Coordinates of C-alpha atoms (C1' of nucleotides) in Angstrom, one line a residue:
Chain Z
M1 CA 3.5 32.0 -0.3
K2 CA 1.3 30.3 -2.2
N3 CA 2.2 26.5 -2.8
V4 CA 3.1 24.8 -6.0
F5 CA 2.4 20.8 -6.0
A6 CA 4.4 19.3 -9.1
L7 CA 3.3 15.9 -9.6
I8 CA 5.6 13.3 -10.9
D9 CA 4.2 10.3 -12.3
C10 CA 6.4 7.2 -13.9
N11 CA 4.3 6.6 -17.5
N12 CA 3.4 2.5 -17.0
F13 CA 6.3 2.6 -14.6
Y14 CA 6.9 -2.0 -14.5
A15 CA 6.7 -1.6 -18.2
S16 CA 9.5 1.3 -18.6
C17 CA 11.6 -0.4 -16.0
E18 CA 11.5 -3.4 -17.9
R19 CA 12.4 -1.6 -21.1
V20 CA 15.4 0.7 -19.9
F21 CA 17.5 -2.6 -20.0
N22 CA 15.7 -4.1 -23.2
P23 CA 15.5 -1.7 -25.7
L24 CA 14.0 -4.6 -28.5
L25 CA 10.6 -3.7 -26.4
E26 CA 10.2 -0.3 -27.3
N27 CA 6.7 0.2 -29.2
K28 CA 6.0 -3.3 -28.4
P29 CA 3.2 -4.2 -26.2
V30 CA 4.4 -5.1 -22.7
I31 CA 2.9 -6.2 -19.5
V32 CA 4.1 -6.9 -16.0
L33 CA 2.0 -9.7 -13.6
S34 CA 1.5 -9.7 -10.0
N35 CA 3.1 -12.3 -6.8
N36 CA 2.5 -15.1 -8.2
D37 CA 1.7 -14.6 -12.0
G38 CA -1.5 -14.1 -11.3
C39 CA -2.8 -10.5 -12.4
C40 CA -1.6 -7.7 -15.0
V41 CA -0.6 -5.0 -12.7
A42 CA 1.3 -2.6 -15.5
R43 CA 0.7 -2.4 -19.3
S44 CA 2.5 -0.6 -21.9
N45 CA 0.2 1.9 -24.0
E46 CA 0.8 -0.7 -27.0
A47 CA -1.2 -3.2 -24.7
K48 CA -3.5 -0.6 -23.5
K49 CA -4.6 -0.4 -26.8
L50 CA -5.1 -4.4 -27.1
G51 CA -7.8 -3.6 -24.1
I52 CA -6.0 -5.6 -22.0
K53 CA -7.3 -4.4 -18.1
M54 CA -5.8 -3.3 -15.1
G55 CA -5.8 -6.2 -12.9
E56 CA -7.0 -8.8 -14.8
P57 CA -6.3 -12.3 -14.3
F58 CA -3.4 -13.6 -16.6
F59 CA -5.1 -16.6 -17.6
K60 CA -8.3 -14.9 -18.8
I61 CA -6.3 -13.0 -21.5
K62 CA -3.3 -15.9 -22.4
D63 CA -5.0 -15.7 -25.7
L64 CA -4.8 -12.4 -26.7
I65 CA -1.2 -12.2 -25.6
E66 CA -0.1 -15.0 -27.5
K67 CA -2.1 -13.7 -30.9
N68 CA -0.7 -9.8 -30.5
K69 CA 2.7 -11.4 -29.0
V70 CA 2.6 -9.1 -25.7
N71 CA 5.8 -9.6 -23.6
V72 CA 4.7 -10.8 -20.5
F73 CA 7.3 -10.3 -17.2
S74 CA 7.3 -11.3 -13.9
S75 CA 7.1 -8.9 -11.2
N76 CA 10.8 -8.0 -10.5
Y77 CA 10.6 -5.2 -7.3
E78 CA 14.2 -5.5 -7.1
L79 CA 14.7 -3.7 -10.0
Y80 CA 11.5 -1.4 -9.3
G81 CA 12.5 -0.5 -6.3
D82 CA 15.8 0.5 -8.0
I83 CA 14.8 2.5 -10.6
S84 CA 12.4 4.2 -8.4
N85 CA 15.1 5.4 -6.1
R86 CA 16.8 6.9 -9.2
V87 CA 14.4 8.6 -10.4
V88 CA 13.7 10.2 -6.6
N89 CA 17.3 10.9 -6.4
T90 CA 16.9 12.8 -10.0
L91 CA 14.0 15.0 -8.1
F92 CA 16.1 15.9 -5.5
T93 CA 18.1 18.0 -7.5
F94 CA 15.4 20.2 -8.1
S95 CA 14.3 20.8 -4.8
P96 CA 14.5 19.2 -1.4
D97 CA 10.9 19.6 -0.9
V98 CA 9.8 16.0 -2.2
E99 CA 7.0 13.4 -0.8
V100 CA 8.2 10.0 -2.1
Y101 CA 4.1 9.0 -2.2
S102 CA 4.2 5.7 -3.9
I103 CA 6.9 3.6 -6.1
D104 CA 6.4 5.7 -9.3
E105 CA 4.9 9.1 -8.0
A106 CA 6.1 11.8 -6.5
F107 CA 5.1 15.4 -5.5
V108 CA 7.8 18.2 -5.0
N109 CA 7.0 21.8 -4.2
L110 CA 8.2 24.0 -6.1
K111 CA 7.0 27.0 -4.5
N112 CA 10.9 27.8 -3.4
L113 CA 12.4 28.1 -6.9
A114 CA 11.9 31.3 -7.8
V115 CA 11.0 30.6 -10.7
N116 CA 7.9 32.0 -13.2
D117 CA 7.2 29.5 -15.9
Y118 CA 6.7 26.3 -14.3
R119 CA 5.4 24.9 -17.3
N120 CA 9.8 25.2 -18.3
T121 CA 10.4 23.7 -14.9
G122 CA 7.8 20.8 -15.4
K123 CA 9.9 20.5 -18.8
Q124 CA 13.0 20.1 -17.4
I125 CA 12.0 18.1 -14.6
R126 CA 10.7 15.5 -17.6
E127 CA 14.0 15.7 -19.8
K128 CA 16.5 15.1 -17.0
V129 CA 14.5 12.3 -15.5
L130 CA 14.5 10.6 -18.6
S131 CA 18.0 11.3 -19.9
W132 CA 19.2 10.1 -16.2
T133 CA 16.9 7.1 -16.0
G134 CA 15.7 6.1 -18.9
I135 CA 11.7 6.6 -17.5
P136 CA 9.0 8.5 -19.0
V137 CA 7.1 10.5 -17.0
S138 CA 4.4 12.7 -16.9
V139 CA 4.3 16.0 -14.4
G140 CA 0.9 18.0 -13.5
I141 CA 1.7 21.1 -11.5
S142 CA -1.2 23.1 -9.8
P143 CA -1.9 24.7 -6.2
T144 CA -2.9 21.2 -4.5
K145 CA -2.2 18.1 -4.8
T146 CA -5.6 17.1 -6.1
L147 CA -5.6 19.5 -9.2
S148 CA -2.1 18.0 -9.7
K149 CA -3.6 14.6 -10.0
V150 CA -5.4 16.2 -12.6
A151 CA -3.5 17.6 -14.4
N152 CA -1.7 14.6 -14.6
E153 CA -5.1 12.7 -15.8
F154 CA -5.0 15.2 -18.6
V155 CA -1.3 15.0 -19.4
K156 CA -1.6 11.1 -20.0
K157 CA -4.3 11.4 -22.2
N158 CA -3.3 14.4 -24.4
K159 CA -0.6 14.0 -26.1
S160 CA 0.1 17.4 -27.9
L161 CA 0.7 18.8 -23.9
N162 CA 4.3 16.6 -24.4
G163 CA 4.2 15.7 -21.2
V164 CA 3.2 18.6 -18.9
L165 CA 0.7 20.7 -17.5
S166 CA 0.4 23.4 -15.2
L167 CA -2.5 24.6 -13.7
I168 CA -1.3 27.3 -11.9
D169 CA -2.1 30.1 -14.6
Y170 CA -5.1 29.0 -15.4
S171 CA -8.6 31.2 -14.5
E172 CA -11.4 29.2 -12.6
E173 CA -12.9 29.0 -15.5
E174 CA -10.5 27.2 -17.4
I175 CA -10.0 24.6 -15.1
D176 CA -13.4 24.3 -14.4
N177 CA -13.7 23.3 -17.9
L178 CA -10.8 20.9 -17.4
L179 CA -13.2 19.2 -14.4
R180 CA -16.2 19.1 -16.7
E181 CA -14.3 16.8 -19.2
L182 CA -13.0 14.1 -16.0
D183 CA -15.7 11.6 -15.2
V184 CA -15.8 11.8 -11.2
S185 CA -14.4 8.7 -10.5
D186 CA -10.9 10.0 -11.7
V187 CA -10.8 12.2 -9.1
W188 CA -7.8 10.8 -6.3
G189 CA -10.1 10.1 -3.4
I190 CA -13.4 9.0 -4.9
G191 CA -13.1 5.0 -5.6
R192 CA -15.4 2.9 -6.9
Q193 CA -17.9 2.5 -4.0
Y194 CA -18.1 6.4 -3.7
S195 CA -18.6 6.9 -7.5
K196 CA -21.4 4.8 -7.8
K197 CA -23.3 6.3 -4.9
L198 CA -22.6 9.7 -6.1
R199 CA -23.6 9.0 -10.1
E200 CA -27.1 7.4 -8.1
D201 CA -27.4 11.3 -7.4
G202 CA -26.1 12.7 -10.4
I203 CA -23.1 13.5 -9.7
N204 CA -21.0 12.2 -12.7
T205 CA -18.3 14.6 -13.5
A206 CA -15.4 16.2 -11.4
Y207 CA -17.4 19.8 -12.0
D208 CA -20.7 18.5 -10.4
F209 CA -18.5 17.1 -7.5
K210 CA -16.8 20.4 -7.0
Y211 CA -20.0 22.6 -6.6
S212 CA -22.2 19.8 -4.8
N213 CA -23.5 20.4 -1.4
P214 CA -20.9 20.3 0.9
K215 CA -23.4 19.1 3.8
Y216 CA -24.2 15.8 1.0
I217 CA -20.3 15.2 0.6
Q218 CA -19.9 15.0 4.3
K219 CA -22.4 12.9 4.7
I220 CA -21.7 10.3 2.3
M221 CA -17.9 11.0 2.1
T222 CA -17.2 11.8 5.7
I223 CA -14.4 14.2 6.4
G224 CA -12.1 13.3 3.1
G225 CA -14.8 14.1 0.9
I226 CA -15.0 17.5 1.9
K227 CA -10.8 17.8 1.8
T228 CA -10.9 16.6 -1.8
Q229 CA -14.0 18.9 -2.8
Q230 CA -11.8 22.2 -1.1
E231 CA -9.2 21.1 -3.4
L232 CA -10.5 21.1 -6.2
K233 CA -11.4 24.5 -5.6
G234 CA -7.6 25.5 -5.4
I235 CA -7.6 25.1 -1.4
S236 CA -4.9 23.2 0.1
C237 CA -5.9 20.9 2.5
I238 CA -4.0 17.9 2.0
P239 CA -0.1 18.9 2.8
I240 CA 3.2 17.3 1.4
E241 CA 5.2 14.9 3.7
Y242 CA 8.7 15.3 3.5
E243 CA 9.5 12.2 6.3
I244 CA 8.5 9.4 5.4
P245 CA 6.2 8.2 8.4
D246 CA 7.3 5.0 10.3
K247 CA 5.0 2.3 9.2
K248 CA 2.0 1.2 12.4
G249 CA 1.5 -2.3 11.2
I250 CA 3.7 -4.3 8.8
C251 CA 2.4 -7.0 6.9
T252 CA 3.8 -10.0 5.2
S253 CA 1.7 -12.2 3.2
R254 CA 1.9 -14.1 0.0
S255 CA -0.3 -16.6 -2.3
F256 CA 1.4 -20.0 -2.6
G257 CA 2.6 -21.2 -6.2
K258 CA 0.6 -24.6 -5.3
N259 CA -1.6 -26.0 -2.8
V260 CA -0.3 -26.4 0.3
T261 CA -1.4 -28.5 3.0
T262 CA 0.8 -29.6 5.6
F263 CA 1.9 -27.9 8.7
N264 CA 5.2 -27.9 8.0
E265 CA 4.8 -26.0 4.5
L266 CA 2.7 -23.8 6.5
K267 CA 5.4 -23.6 9.0
E268 CA 8.2 -22.7 6.5
A269 CA 6.0 -19.5 4.9
I270 CA 5.0 -18.0 8.2
S271 CA 8.8 -18.6 9.1
T272 CA 9.9 -16.6 5.8
Y273 CA 7.3 -14.1 6.1
T274 CA 8.2 -13.5 9.5
T275 CA 11.8 -13.0 8.9
T276 CA 10.9 -10.6 5.8
A277 CA 8.7 -8.4 8.3
S278 CA 11.2 -8.2 11.3
E279 CA 13.8 -6.8 8.7
K280 CA 11.2 -4.4 7.7
L281 CA 10.6 -3.6 11.4
R282 CA 14.2 -2.8 12.3
S283 CA 15.1 -1.0 9.2
Q284 CA 12.7 1.8 10.4
S285 CA 14.6 1.0 14.1
S286 CA 10.8 -0.2 16.0
R287 CA 10.2 -2.9 17.7
C288 CA 6.7 -4.1 18.1
F289 CA 4.6 -5.7 20.5
R290 CA 1.8 -7.6 18.9
I291 CA 1.9 -10.3 15.7
T292 CA -1.0 -11.8 13.8
V293 CA -0.6 -14.8 11.5
F294 CA -3.5 -15.4 9.3
I295 CA -3.6 -18.4 6.8
R296 CA -6.7 -18.7 4.4
T297 CA -7.8 -21.5 1.7
N298 CA -8.6 -20.4 -1.9
P299 CA -12.2 -18.6 -2.0
F300 CA -12.4 -18.6 -6.0
R301 CA -12.2 -22.4 -5.9
V302 CA -16.1 -22.9 -4.4
N303 CA -16.0 -26.4 -4.3
D304 CA -13.2 -26.8 -2.3
K305 CA -13.7 -26.9 1.7
Q306 CA -13.3 -23.1 3.0
Y307 CA -11.1 -21.6 5.6
S308 CA -9.8 -18.8 7.0
N309 CA -8.3 -17.9 10.6
S310 CA -6.3 -15.9 12.4
C311 CA -4.6 -15.5 15.4
S312 CA -2.6 -13.0 17.5
Y313 CA 0.0 -13.0 20.4
N314 CA 0.9 -9.9 22.7
F315 CA 4.7 -9.5 23.9
Q316 CA 5.1 -8.2 27.3
E317 CA 7.7 -6.3 25.3
A318 CA 8.6 -4.9 21.9
T319 CA 10.8 -7.0 20.4
Q320 CA 12.6 -7.2 16.8
Y321 CA 14.6 -10.0 16.8
T322 CA 13.1 -12.6 14.5
P323 CA 13.5 -15.9 16.5
D324 CA 11.3 -14.8 19.0
L325 CA 9.1 -13.5 16.5
I326 CA 9.2 -16.7 14.4
K327 CA 8.7 -18.8 17.9
A328 CA 5.5 -16.6 18.3
G329 CA 4.0 -16.8 14.6
I330 CA 4.9 -20.6 14.4
S331 CA 2.9 -21.3 18.1
L332 CA 0.2 -19.0 16.9
L333 CA -0.1 -21.4 13.5
N334 CA -0.3 -24.3 15.9
K335 CA -3.5 -22.9 17.4
I336 CA -5.4 -22.2 14.0
Y337 CA -3.9 -25.3 11.8
K338 CA -6.4 -27.6 11.0
P339 CA -5.6 -30.6 8.2
G340 CA -7.8 -31.4 5.4
Y341 CA -7.7 -28.2 3.6
Y342 CA -6.0 -26.6 0.7
Y343 CA -4.4 -23.5 2.2
Q344 CA -3.8 -20.8 -0.6
K345 CA -2.5 -17.5 1.0
A346 CA -1.0 -17.1 5.1
G347 CA 0.8 -14.0 6.4
I348 CA 2.1 -12.4 9.6
L349 CA 1.4 -8.7 10.5
L350 CA 3.2 -6.6 13.1
T351 CA 1.6 -4.0 14.9
E352 CA 2.0 -1.8 17.9
I353 CA 5.0 -1.0 16.8
I354 CA 7.1 1.5 19.1
P355 CA 10.4 3.6 18.3
Q356 CA 13.6 1.4 19.4
G357 CA 15.1 3.1 22.1
K358 CA 11.7 4.5 23.8
E359 CA 10.3 1.1 25.1
Q360 CA 9.0 0.8 28.7
E361 CA 10.3 -2.1 30.8
S362 CA 7.5 -4.3 31.8
L363 CA 6.3 -4.1 35.8
F364 CA 6.1 -7.8 35.7
N365 CA 8.5 -9.2 33.4
L366 CA 10.7 -10.4 36.2
D367 CA 11.3 -13.8 34.6
N368 CA 13.6 -14.1 32.1
L369 CA 11.7 -13.0 28.7
Q370 CA 14.6 -10.4 27.8
Y371 CA 13.3 -9.3 24.2
K372 CA 15.0 -6.0 24.4
N373 CA 18.6 -8.4 25.9
P374 CA 21.5 -6.3 24.1
K375 CA 23.2 -9.8 23.2
K376 CA 20.0 -10.2 21.0
D377 CA 20.2 -7.0 19.4
L378 CA 23.8 -7.3 18.7
V379 CA 22.9 -10.7 16.7
I380 CA 20.5 -9.6 14.5
Q381 CA 22.2 -6.6 14.2
K382 CA 25.1 -8.8 12.3
V383 CA 23.0 -11.1 10.5
D384 CA 21.6 -7.6 8.9
E385 CA 25.0 -7.1 8.5
I386 CA 25.9 -10.0 6.8
N387 CA 22.7 -9.9 4.7
S388 CA 22.8 -6.4 3.1
L389 CA 26.6 -7.3 2.7
F390 CA 26.5 -10.6 0.7
G391 CA 23.2 -10.8 -0.6
N392 CA 19.5 -11.2 1.2
N393 CA 19.6 -14.5 2.3
T394 CA 23.0 -15.4 2.6
L395 CA 21.7 -15.6 6.6
I396 CA 19.0 -17.6 6.8
F397 CA 16.5 -19.1 9.6
G398 CA 16.2 -22.9 9.7
S399 CA 12.4 -22.8 10.1
S400 CA 11.7 -21.2 6.7
G401 CA 12.9 -24.3 4.9
I402 CA 15.0 -24.5 1.9
K403 CA 13.7 -25.9 -0.7
K404 CA 10.5 -23.8 -0.7
E405 CA 8.4 -25.8 -2.8
W406 CA 5.3 -23.6 -1.7
K407 CA 6.7 -20.8 -3.4
I408 CA 5.0 -17.8 -5.6
K409 CA 5.3 -18.7 -9.2
S410 CA 8.0 -16.3 -10.9
E411 CA 7.9 -18.4 -14.1
K412 CA 9.3 -14.4 -16.0
R413 CA 11.5 -12.6 -14.4
S414 CA 13.7 -10.0 -16.3
D415 CA 17.5 -9.8 -14.0
R416 CA 18.1 -7.4 -11.3
Y417 CA 20.6 -5.5 -13.7
T418 CA 21.1 -3.0 -10.8
T419 CA 20.9 -5.1 -7.5
C420 CA 22.2 -7.8 -8.1
F421 CA 26.1 -9.1 -9.5
K422 CA 25.4 -12.5 -10.7
E423 CA 21.9 -10.4 -12.8
I424 CA 24.2 -7.6 -14.3
L425 CA 23.4 -6.7 -17.9
T426 CA 25.6 -8.8 -20.5
I427 CA 26.3 -7.2 -24.1
K428 CA 27.1 -9.1 -26.7
I429 CA 29.5 -7.5 -29.8
Chain J
dT1 C1' -5.1 -25.6 -14.1
dC2 C1' -4.9 -19.9 -13.1
dT3 C1' -7.5 -14.5 -9.5
dG4 C1' -1.6 -9.7 -5.9
dG5 C1' 0.4 -7.0 -1.9
dG6 C1' 0.7 -3.3 1.7
dG7 C1' -0.9 0.1 3.2
dT8 C1' -3.4 4.7 5.4
dC9 C1' -7.6 7.2 7.4
dC10 C1' -11.9 7.8 9.4
dT11 C1' -16.2 6.0 12.0
dA12 C1' -19.3 3.3 14.9
dG13 C1' -20.5 0.8 18.8
dG14 C1' -19.0 -1.1 22.8
dA15 C1' -17.1 -1.4 27.1
dC16 C1' -15.7 1.1 30.9
dC17 C1' -14.5 5.5 33.8
dC18 C1' -16.1 9.1 36.7
Chain C
dT1 C1' -41.3 3.3 39.4
dC2 C1' -37.3 6.5 39.1
dT3 C1' -32.0 5.4 35.8
dG4 C1' -27.2 11.7 34.1
dG5 C1' -23.9 13.5 31.2
dG6 C1' -19.5 13.6 29.6
dG7 C1' -15.4 11.2 28.5
dT8 C1' -11.6 7.6 26.7
dC9 C1' -9.8 3.5 24.6
dC10 C1' -10.4 -0.5 21.7
dT11 C1' -12.0 -3.2 17.8
dA12 C1' -14.2 -3.8 13.6
dG13 C1' -15.3 -2.9 9.2
dG14 C1' -15.6 0.2 5.0
dA15 C1' -13.7 3.1 2.4
dC16 C1' -9.3 4.8 -0.4
dC17 C1' -4.5 4.7 -2.7
dC18 C1' -0.9 2.4 -5.6

DNA sequence: TCTGGGGTCCTAGGACCC
DNA sequence: TCTGGGGTCCTAGGACCC
């Protein structure tokens, strides 16, 4: 039986999350800023109408924002993550075949649902998610993931569709008519660079792309381009992934809230990021062999001296033990740190990740380098348990510092209504 | 003054092997 | 002077996604 992919996409997700707990924001322009309050990463429809672009630096639109009384929020990932889980849990009530694609998107395979009217199913999904979570979603349904993305594009552009479009019963001609209206850069998998090249060769719409010479597509876009083209033709090439695969690399990095110059501040930051990354590592029950540390100055400040460097360390045995990782991280920082620069960003990367329990003993590790030491496992497990029970950062590592003056700006963050007791919603009556 | 963060996949090219 | 063929593995870089 043919696949029936429904793509459920939360509308203006972060902005919608802010509205769930603050109905006064309804029908008003809302934007959410990236970490460090740097760029605009989510906009309500009203904010889009004002001409605020995705990814636009905040300082460039400050005047526009004041003039139009736009409601501005720092990003509150704890809240968004929790609401995202609620949306996904709602989808699971329709089918077990759910792929969580991103924080605001999920695919559901409807093929086993034994229904004829997929549009109606889409409508039910939409209504249930809205009533259970407060989040409005768009639903696109088709035989391939890429076409479901296309359907979703049209749902957002066309209000009369009421949030749902199913292409399942569309003829090839009807689909082609839609593709003629769709810019080639709006196709999933075709980004800025590819669409520029395609346009130079006269391919402007999704329809043009669908009927281009596959040899040409392969030449400029490699195998991924061929898959996208096939998917537009209704041949499914990109399967749903129900299991979340373990990450092959875990990266934690942030810009600083101020210029950082001293080794000590960088040390605190590297230590903090390593703590976060190793928590992520353990949450997928893995260990890693390699840690990379990087630091850089701000490339936008053309008058400052620029410096950027990174350095890696390979462990003899895979580890997940935060103190060992921090120790390695700080010694790497020592190698690349140079005084006299304004540092703007630092980060760490864990790679060569293997599942816990599949480790191979090192033949040469005859001294006391016991990364897989059961005591260490137990200690760090207890640390995780305590932090999970009493909240993040109940137990911290001394090298991470306490005041953290280098930390990101997050001045306009709403409360974490659903994940933090101290910030639970209060109602005045 | 102020410009995000965290991932994936694919390919080309070099080193190395027999 | 003459100088194969077929692999694997690793890394860097470039594209994409949200």
